[in-house]
PDB file of C-alpha atoms in Angstrom:
ATOM      1  CA  UNK A   1     -40.805  -2.918 -14.542  1.00 49.00           C
ATOM      2  CA  UNK A   2     -39.026  -3.256 -11.613  1.00 63.00           C
ATOM      3  CA  UNK A   3     -35.762  -1.555 -11.425  1.00 83.00           C
ATOM      4  CA  UNK A   4     -32.885  -4.149 -11.551  1.00 92.00           C
ATOM      5  CA  UNK A   5     -31.576  -4.073  -7.872  1.00 95.00           C
ATOM      6  CA  UNK A   6     -27.877  -4.402  -7.065  1.00 97.00           C
ATOM      7  CA  UNK A   7     -26.217  -5.057  -3.530  1.00 97.00           C
ATOM      8  CA  UNK A   8     -22.599  -3.021  -3.734  1.00 97.00           C
ATOM      9  CA  UNK A   9     -20.168  -3.615  -0.839  1.00 96.00           C
ATOM     10  CA  UNK A  10     -18.151  -0.855  -0.659  1.00 89.00           C
ATOM     11  CA  UNK A  11     -16.127   0.881   1.638  1.00 85.00           C
ATOM     12  CA  UNK A  12     -13.486   1.645  -0.531  1.00 90.00           C
ATOM     13  CA  UNK A  13     -12.864   4.566  -3.023  1.00 90.00           C
ATOM     14  CA  UNK A  14     -13.746   2.292  -6.123  1.00 94.00           C
ATOM     15  CA  UNK A  15     -17.341   1.343  -4.543  1.00 94.00           C
ATOM     16  CA  UNK A  16     -17.884   5.600  -3.942  1.00 93.00           C
ATOM     17  CA  UNK A  17     -17.240   6.259  -7.344  1.00 94.00           C
ATOM     18  CA  UNK A  18     -19.396   3.432  -8.491  1.00 96.00           C
ATOM     19  CA  UNK A  19     -22.650   3.843  -6.433  1.00 95.00           C
ATOM     20  CA  UNK A  20     -23.571   6.943  -8.564  1.00 95.00           C
ATOM     21  CA  UNK A  21     -22.619   5.499 -11.929  1.00 95.00           C
ATOM     22  CA  UNK A  22     -24.725   2.885 -10.837  1.00 96.00           C
ATOM     23  CA  UNK A  23     -27.706   4.746 -10.739  1.00 94.00           C
ATOM     24  CA  UNK A  24     -26.859   7.023 -12.952  1.00 94.00           C
ATOM     25  CA  UNK A  25     -27.762   3.697 -15.099  1.00 94.00           C
ATOM     26  CA  UNK A  26     -31.034   3.428 -13.597  1.00 93.00           C
ATOM     27  CA  UNK A  27     -30.420   0.495 -11.161  1.00 95.00           C
ATOM     28  CA  UNK A  28     -31.522   0.289  -7.504  1.00 94.00           C
ATOM     29  CA  UNK A  29     -28.409   0.368  -5.385  1.00 95.00           C
ATOM     30  CA  UNK A  30     -27.969  -0.217  -1.982  1.00 95.00           C
ATOM     31  CA  UNK A  31     -24.117   0.449  -0.724  1.00 94.00           C
ATOM     32  CA  UNK A  32     -23.004  -1.883   2.133  1.00 94.00           C
ATOM     33  CA  UNK A  33     -20.454  -0.803   5.005  1.00 91.00           C
ATOM     34  CA  UNK A  34     -19.087  -3.130   7.294  1.00 81.00           C
ATOM     35  CA  UNK A  35     -18.821  -0.979   9.752  1.00 66.00           C
ATOM     36  CA  UNK A  36     -15.385  -1.259  10.718  1.00 68.00           C
ATOM     37  CA  UNK A  37     -14.384   2.365  10.145  1.00 66.00           C
ATOM     38  CA  UNK A  38     -16.128   4.450  13.437  1.00 62.00           C
ATOM     39  CA  UNK A  39     -16.556   7.295  10.851  1.00 68.00           C
ATOM     40  CA  UNK A  40     -16.831   5.915   6.951  1.00 74.00           C
ATOM     41  CA  UNK A  41     -16.961   8.077   4.023  1.00 74.00           C
ATOM     42  CA  UNK A  42     -19.965   7.342   2.465  1.00 76.00           C
ATOM     43  CA  UNK A  43     -21.281   6.905  -0.990  1.00 77.00           C
ATOM     44  CA  UNK A  44     -24.175   8.281  -2.506  1.00 72.00           C
ATOM     45  CA  UNK A  45     -27.315   6.983  -2.455  1.00 75.00           C
ATOM     46  CA  UNK A  46     -28.923   4.325   0.006  1.00 86.00           C
ATOM     47  CA  UNK A  47     -26.501   2.787   2.561  1.00 88.00           C
ATOM     48  CA  UNK A  48     -26.609   0.056   4.672  1.00 90.00           C
ATOM     49  CA  UNK A  49     -24.105  -0.501   7.505  1.00 89.00           C
ATOM     50  CA  UNK A  50     -23.147  -3.690   9.483  1.00 87.00           C
ATOM     51  CA  UNK A  51     -22.347  -7.427   8.763  1.00 88.00           C
ATOM     52  CA  UNK A  52     -25.016  -9.922   7.110  1.00 92.00           C
ATOM     53  CA  UNK A  53     -24.621 -13.098   9.658  1.00 91.00           C
ATOM     54  CA  UNK A  54     -22.090 -14.935   7.184  1.00 93.00           C
ATOM     55  CA  UNK A  55     -23.527 -16.400   3.723  1.00 95.00           C
ATOM     56  CA  UNK A  56     -26.141 -18.179   4.750  1.00 97.00           C
ATOM     57  CA  UNK A  57     -27.438 -13.836   6.381  1.00 96.00           C
ATOM     58  CA  UNK A  58     -26.288 -12.742   3.285  1.00 97.00           C
ATOM     59  CA  UNK A  59     -27.942 -14.960   1.183  1.00 97.00           C
ATOM     60  CA  UNK A  60     -31.620 -14.402   3.211  1.00 97.00           C
ATOM     61  CA  UNK A  61     -30.950 -10.753   2.556  1.00 96.00           C
ATOM     62  CA  UNK A  62     -30.533 -11.445  -1.469  1.00 97.00           C
ATOM     63  CA  UNK A  63     -33.546 -13.345  -1.215  1.00 97.00           C
ATOM     64  CA  UNK A  64     -35.797 -11.277   0.694  1.00 96.00           C
ATOM     65  CA  UNK A  65     -34.488  -7.879  -0.594  1.00 95.00           C
ATOM     66  CA  UNK A  66     -35.103  -9.498  -3.890  1.00 96.00           C
ATOM     67  CA  UNK A  67     -31.547  -8.219  -5.105  1.00 96.00           C
ATOM     68  CA  UNK A  68     -30.514  -9.246  -8.600  1.00 97.00           C
ATOM     69  CA  UNK A  69     -26.731  -8.925  -9.069  1.00 97.00           C
ATOM     70  CA  UNK A  70     -23.672  -8.183  -5.904  1.00 97.00           C
ATOM     71  CA  UNK A  71     -20.872  -6.168  -6.897  1.00 98.00           C
ATOM     72  CA  UNK A  72     -18.148  -6.607  -4.865  1.00 97.00           C
ATOM     73  CA  UNK A  73     -15.718  -4.003  -4.018  1.00 96.00           C
ATOM     74  CA  UNK A  74     -14.411  -4.341  -0.971  1.00 95.00           C
ATOM     75  CA  UNK A  75     -10.975  -3.967   0.402  1.00 92.00           C
ATOM     76  CA  UNK A  76      -8.729  -6.563  -1.265  1.00 94.00           C
ATOM     77  CA  UNK A  77      -8.030  -7.922   2.236  1.00 93.00           C
ATOM     78  CA  UNK A  78     -11.716  -8.512   2.727  1.00 91.00           C
ATOM     79  CA  UNK A  79     -11.537 -12.493   2.234  1.00 92.00           C
ATOM     80  CA  UNK A  80     -14.411 -13.581   4.166  1.00 94.00           C
ATOM     81  CA  UNK A  81     -16.791 -10.573   3.299  1.00 94.00           C
ATOM     82  CA  UNK A  82     -15.910 -11.819  -0.252  1.00 96.00           C
ATOM     83  CA  UNK A  83     -16.029 -15.517   0.096  1.00 96.00           C
ATOM     84  CA  UNK A  84     -19.217 -15.228   1.802  1.00 96.00           C
ATOM     85  CA  UNK A  85     -20.501 -12.762  -1.173  1.00 97.00           C
ATOM     86  CA  UNK A  86     -19.723 -14.846  -4.268  1.00 97.00           C
ATOM     87  CA  UNK A  87     -21.341 -18.130  -2.109  1.00 97.00           C
ATOM     88  CA  UNK A  88     -24.462 -16.301  -1.274  1.00 97.00           C
ATOM     89  CA  UNK A  89     -24.898 -15.123  -4.691  1.00 97.00           C
ATOM     90  CA  UNK A  90     -24.102 -18.601  -6.454  1.00 97.00           C
ATOM     91  CA  UNK A  91     -26.463 -19.993  -3.435  1.00 97.00           C
ATOM     92  CA  UNK A  92     -29.705 -17.670  -4.994  1.00 97.00           C
ATOM     93  CA  UNK A  93     -28.333 -17.525  -8.584  1.00 97.00           C
ATOM     94  CA  UNK A  94     -28.072 -13.524  -8.619  1.00 97.00           C
ATOM     95  CA  UNK A  95     -25.388 -12.147 -10.799  1.00 97.00           C
ATOM     96  CA  UNK A  96     -21.984 -11.638  -8.955  1.00 97.00           C
ATOM     97  CA  UNK A  97     -18.675  -9.478  -9.663  1.00 98.00           C
ATOM     98  CA  UNK A  98     -15.653  -8.366  -7.932  1.00 97.00           C
ATOM     99  CA  UNK A  99     -14.267  -5.348  -8.452  1.00 97.00           C
ATOM    100  CA  UNK A 100     -10.349  -5.612  -7.164  1.00 95.00           C
ATOM    101  CA  UNK A 101      -8.310  -2.635  -8.137  1.00 93.00           C
ATOM    102  CA  UNK A 102      -4.491  -3.639  -9.365  1.00 94.00           C
ATOM    103  CA  UNK A 103      -1.949  -4.248  -6.212  1.00 93.00           C
ATOM    104  CA  UNK A 104       0.965  -1.634  -5.949  1.00 93.00           C
ATOM    105  CA  UNK A 105       3.790  -1.615  -8.205  1.00 90.00           C
ATOM    106  CA  UNK A 106       6.848  -3.313  -6.231  1.00 92.00           C
ATOM    107  CA  UNK A 107      10.227  -2.695  -6.404  1.00 92.00           C
ATOM    108  CA  UNK A 108      12.582  -6.440  -6.817  1.00 93.00           C
ATOM    109  CA  UNK A 109      14.319  -5.485  -3.827  1.00 95.00           C
ATOM    110  CA  UNK A 110      10.960  -5.125  -1.505  1.00 97.00           C
ATOM    111  CA  UNK A 111       9.922  -8.550   0.532  1.00 98.00           C
ATOM    112  CA  UNK A 112       6.887 -10.175   0.043  1.00 98.00           C
ATOM    113  CA  UNK A 113       5.132 -11.970   2.993  1.00 98.00           C
ATOM    114  CA  UNK A 114       1.977 -14.379   2.943  1.00 97.00           C
ATOM    115  CA  UNK A 115       0.911 -12.397   6.096  1.00 97.00           C
ATOM    116  CA  UNK A 116       1.109 -10.173   9.153  1.00 97.00           C
ATOM    117  CA  UNK A 117       2.655 -13.338  11.065  1.00 97.00           C
ATOM    118  CA  UNK A 118       5.250 -13.389   8.874  1.00 98.00           C
ATOM    119  CA  UNK A 119       5.711  -9.630   8.578  1.00 98.00           C
ATOM    120  CA  UNK A 120       5.989  -9.476  12.249  1.00 98.00           C
ATOM    121  CA  UNK A 121       8.519 -12.580  12.384  1.00 98.00           C
ATOM    122  CA  UNK A 122      10.744 -10.684   9.772  1.00 98.00           C
ATOM    123  CA  UNK A 123      11.341  -7.911  11.542  1.00 98.00           C
ATOM    124  CA  UNK A 124      14.637  -7.050  13.202  1.00 97.00           C
ATOM    125  CA  UNK A 125      15.190  -6.644  16.574  1.00 97.00           C
ATOM    126  CA  UNK A 126      15.387  -2.515  17.632  1.00 97.00           C
ATOM    127  CA  UNK A 127      13.796  -1.728  14.097  1.00 98.00           C
ATOM    128  CA  UNK A 128      12.033   1.558  13.756  1.00 98.00           C
ATOM    129  CA  UNK A 129       8.812   0.274  12.059  1.00 98.00           C
ATOM    130  CA  UNK A 130       6.433   2.215  10.132  1.00 98.00           C
ATOM    131  CA  UNK A 131       3.178   0.288  10.223  1.00 98.00           C
ATOM    132  CA  UNK A 132       0.597   0.684   7.780  1.00 97.00           C
ATOM    133  CA  UNK A 133      -1.798  -2.086   7.619  1.00 96.00           C
ATOM    134  CA  UNK A 134      -4.901  -0.564   9.099  1.00 91.00           C
ATOM    135  CA  UNK A 135      -6.087  -1.149  12.977  1.00 91.00           C
ATOM    136  CA  UNK A 136      -7.359  -4.936  12.844  1.00 90.00           C
ATOM    137  CA  UNK A 137      -3.838  -6.802  12.957  1.00 93.00           C
ATOM    138  CA  UNK A 138      -2.181  -4.551  15.025  1.00 97.00           C
ATOM    139  CA  UNK A 139      -1.923  -7.383  17.310  1.00 96.00           C
ATOM    140  CA  UNK A 140       0.412  -9.900  15.540  1.00 97.00           C
ATOM    141  CA  UNK A 141       3.050  -7.049  16.184  1.00 97.00           C
ATOM    142  CA  UNK A 142       2.391  -6.485  20.157  1.00 95.00           C
ATOM    143  CA  UNK A 143       5.535  -8.425  21.224  1.00 95.00           C
ATOM    144  CA  UNK A 144       7.678  -7.190  18.553  1.00 97.00           C
ATOM    145  CA  UNK A 145      11.667  -5.488  19.630  1.00 96.00           C
ATOM    146  CA  UNK A 146      10.682  -2.870  17.766  1.00 98.00           C
ATOM    147  CA  UNK A 147       9.661   0.868  18.177  1.00 98.00           C
ATOM    148  CA  UNK A 148       6.376   1.639  15.909  1.00 98.00           C
ATOM    149  CA  UNK A 149       4.783   4.250  14.123  1.00 98.00           C
ATOM    150  CA  UNK A 150       1.371   3.388  13.710  1.00 98.00           C
ATOM    151  CA  UNK A 151      -0.836   4.922  11.064  1.00 97.00           C
ATOM    152  CA  UNK A 152      -4.443   4.234  11.117  1.00 95.00           C
ATOM    153  CA  UNK A 153      -8.017   5.894  10.422  1.00 91.00           C
ATOM    154  CA  UNK A 154      -8.926   4.359  13.835  1.00 91.00           C
ATOM    155  CA  UNK A 155      -7.561   3.586  16.934  1.00 95.00           C
ATOM    156  CA  UNK A 156      -6.131  -0.633  16.934  1.00 95.00           C
ATOM    157  CA  UNK A 157      -7.303  -2.110  20.528  1.00 93.00           C
ATOM    158  CA  UNK A 158      -3.985  -3.840  20.934  1.00 94.00           C
ATOM    159  CA  UNK A 159      -0.587  -1.928  20.649  1.00 95.00           C
ATOM    160  CA  UNK A 160       2.862  -2.919  20.782  1.00 95.00           C
ATOM    161  CA  UNK A 161       4.471  -0.893  23.657  1.00 93.00           C
ATOM    162  CA  UNK A 162       6.868   1.335  21.880  1.00 96.00           C
ATOM    163  CA  UNK A 163       4.893   3.026  19.650  1.00 97.00           C
ATOM    164  CA  UNK A 164       3.135   6.203  17.784  1.00 97.00           C
ATOM    165  CA  UNK A 165      -0.151   6.306  17.103  1.00 97.00           C
ATOM    166  CA  UNK A 166      -1.204   8.595  14.193  1.00 97.00           C
ATOM    167  CA  UNK A 167      -5.427   8.568  12.805  1.00 96.00           C
ATOM    168  CA  UNK A 168      -5.096  10.103   9.470  1.00 94.00           C
ATOM    169  CA  UNK A 169      -6.544   9.205   6.342  1.00 89.00           C
ATOM    170  CA  UNK A 170      -5.112   9.316   2.979  1.00 85.00           C
ATOM    171  CA  UNK A 171      -4.294  10.435  -0.051  1.00 91.00           C
ATOM    172  CA  UNK A 172      -0.683  10.823   1.069  1.00 95.00           C
ATOM    173  CA  UNK A 173       2.291  12.990  -1.232  1.00 96.00           C
ATOM    174  CA  UNK A 174       5.374  11.793  -1.232  1.00 97.00           C
ATOM    175  CA  UNK A 175       7.408  14.532   0.076  1.00 97.00           C
ATOM    176  CA  UNK A 176       4.885  14.219   3.237  1.00 97.00           C
ATOM    177  CA  UNK A 177       5.378  10.795   3.472  1.00 98.00           C
ATOM    178  CA  UNK A 178       9.249  11.548   3.000  1.00 98.00           C
ATOM    179  CA  UNK A 179       9.062  13.958   5.899  1.00 98.00           C
ATOM    180  CA  UNK A 180       7.241  12.014   7.989  1.00 98.00           C
ATOM    181  CA  UNK A 181       9.561   8.550   8.128  1.00 98.00           C
ATOM    182  CA  UNK A 182      12.910  11.137   8.028  1.00 98.00           C
ATOM    183  CA  UNK A 183      11.444  12.901  11.373  1.00 98.00           C
ATOM    184  CA  UNK A 184      10.442   9.315  13.188  1.00 98.00           C
ATOM    185  CA  UNK A 185      13.671   7.344  12.051  1.00 98.00           C
ATOM    186  CA  UNK A 186      12.134   5.271  10.462  1.00 98.00           C
ATOM    187  CA  UNK A 187      14.261   1.886   8.830  1.00 98.00           C
ATOM    188  CA  UNK A 188      11.485  -0.461   7.694  1.00 98.00           C
ATOM    189  CA  UNK A 189       8.029  -0.050   6.184  1.00 98.00           C
ATOM    190  CA  UNK A 190       5.291  -2.439   6.563  1.00 98.00           C
ATOM    191  CA  UNK A 191       2.088  -2.620   4.786  1.00 97.00           C
ATOM    192  CA  UNK A 192      -0.562  -4.544   2.919  1.00 97.00           C
ATOM    193  CA  UNK A 193      -0.596  -4.679  -1.048  1.00 96.00           C
ATOM    194  CA  UNK A 194      -3.778  -2.988  -0.643  1.00 93.00           C
ATOM    195  CA  UNK A 195      -3.411  -0.860  -3.837  1.00 92.00           C
ATOM    196  CA  UNK A 196      -4.673   2.293  -4.936  1.00 86.00           C
ATOM    197  CA  UNK A 197      -3.272   6.124  -5.782  1.00 84.00           C
ATOM    198  CA  UNK A 198      -4.396   7.101  -2.086  1.00 82.00           C
ATOM    199  CA  UNK A 199      -1.216   5.340   0.030  1.00 86.00           C
ATOM    200  CA  UNK A 200       1.119   4.398  -2.699  1.00 91.00           C
ATOM    201  CA  UNK A 201       3.176   6.964  -1.832  1.00 95.00           C
ATOM    202  CA  UNK A 202       4.754   5.579   1.138  1.00 96.00           C
ATOM    203  CA  UNK A 203       6.596   2.888  -1.355  1.00 97.00           C
ATOM    204  CA  UNK A 204       7.869   5.600  -3.407  1.00 96.00           C
ATOM    205  CA  UNK A 205       9.319   7.475  -0.046  1.00 97.00           C
ATOM    206  CA  UNK A 206      10.511   4.006   1.134  1.00 97.00           C
ATOM    207  CA  UNK A 207      12.521   3.365  -1.899  1.00 96.00           C
ATOM    208  CA  UNK A 208      13.869   6.712  -1.786  1.00 96.00           C
ATOM    209  CA  UNK A 209      15.389   6.505   1.323  1.00 97.00           C
ATOM    210  CA  UNK A 210      16.889   3.174   0.785  1.00 96.00           C
ATOM    211  CA  UNK A 211      14.665   1.522   3.801  1.00 97.00           C
ATOM    212  CA  UNK A 212      13.566  -1.914   4.025  1.00 98.00           C
ATOM    213  CA  UNK A 213      10.296  -3.009   2.849  1.00 98.00           C
ATOM    214  CA  UNK A 214       8.239  -6.051   3.636  1.00 98.00           C
ATOM    215  CA  UNK A 215       4.602  -6.143   1.629  1.00 98.00           C
ATOM    216  CA  UNK A 216       2.237  -8.550   3.234  1.00 98.00           C
ATOM    217  CA  UNK A 217       0.455  -9.912   0.142  1.00 97.00           C
ATOM    218  CA  UNK A 218      -2.974 -10.479  -1.058  1.00 96.00           C
ATOM    219  CA  UNK A 219      -5.620 -13.296   0.067  1.00 95.00           C
ATOM    220  CA  UNK A 220      -6.720 -15.134  -2.873  1.00 93.00           C
ATOM    221  CA  UNK A 221      -9.896 -14.089  -4.465  1.00 93.00           C
ATOM    222  CA  UNK A 222     -12.808 -16.970  -4.370  1.00 93.00           C
ATOM    223  CA  UNK A 223     -12.340 -19.430  -7.025  1.00 92.00           C
ATOM    224  CA  UNK A 224     -14.556 -18.817  -9.892  1.00 91.00           C
ATOM    225  CA  UNK A 225     -15.533 -15.400  -9.538  1.00 92.00           C
ATOM    226  CA  UNK A 226     -15.783 -12.930 -12.850  1.00 93.00           C
ATOM    227  CA  UNK A 227     -13.149 -10.650 -11.580  1.00 96.00           C
ATOM    228  CA  UNK A 228     -12.246  -7.142 -13.095  1.00 96.00           C
ATOM    229  CA  UNK A 229      -9.811  -4.104 -11.842  1.00 95.00           C
ATOM    230  CA  UNK A 230     -11.352  -1.154 -12.761  1.00 95.00           C
ATOM    231  CA  UNK A 231     -14.524   1.470 -12.103  1.00 96.00           C
ATOM    232  CA  UNK A 232     -15.140   1.807 -16.079  1.00 97.00           C
ATOM    233  CA  UNK A 233     -15.306  -2.094 -16.818  1.00 97.00           C
ATOM    234  CA  UNK A 234     -17.529  -2.354 -13.846  1.00 97.00           C
ATOM    235  CA  UNK A 235     -19.939   0.205 -15.225  1.00 97.00           C
ATOM    236  CA  UNK A 236     -19.902  -1.427 -18.729  1.00 96.00           C
ATOM    237  CA  UNK A 237     -20.396  -5.277 -17.064  1.00 96.00           C
ATOM    238  CA  UNK A 238     -23.855  -3.662 -15.177  1.00 95.00           C
ATOM    239  CA  UNK A 239     -24.903  -1.987 -18.162  1.00 94.00           C
ATOM    240  CA  UNK A 240     -25.043  -5.238 -20.095  1.00 93.00           C
ATOM    241  CA  UNK A 241     -27.611  -6.491 -17.042  1.00 88.00           C
ATOM    242  CA  UNK A 242     -29.816  -4.314 -18.302  1.00 80.00           C
TER     243      UNK A 242
END
């Protein structure tokens, strides 16, 4: 009897936790990474790196590789990948699950904006900003009149004129975040509501220091998608396929 094949769209902590759990259940698992990080932390098992060419290309891959189910455990802000995954799975009749970790616990005084452009417009002139949004959308802040401490895994291609670039990967401890913000004279934190424990400490540090916090809200998920928030629940969902 052929093993059930799962395409696990990953790059997140949850995807790396899920891959060996699914393999242990007896699934044939291929983890797919978009390739946007130069040196990604690889999950256990078979790994595919690179895009598919939109929903049509992904659908063709699912057919060609006889994939039975797609588990989308990508970053909460990978909205295009998630939309393509849902559409492709629906087109070929494959099972589909969206694994999205819960968002951050936000203090009432935090300011929530819909996207990076609103976040850039909200920054006060002359502010000292800790920008932790990944590298892809830093260009939206290139012409903002402020000083930036930018933390990312890989260097952005476009940077603001006044900046310090810090290449680092979480998890980050609360005391280290407090020290970092104080050392750089930060008064404003701009971040995404990406959730997860690895980077949550920056929000607690900013609240502790009484600074302004601007949080970019998550994009919507595909309408109709079956979504859960925990790895254990994803394992249970997959087990029912057997």
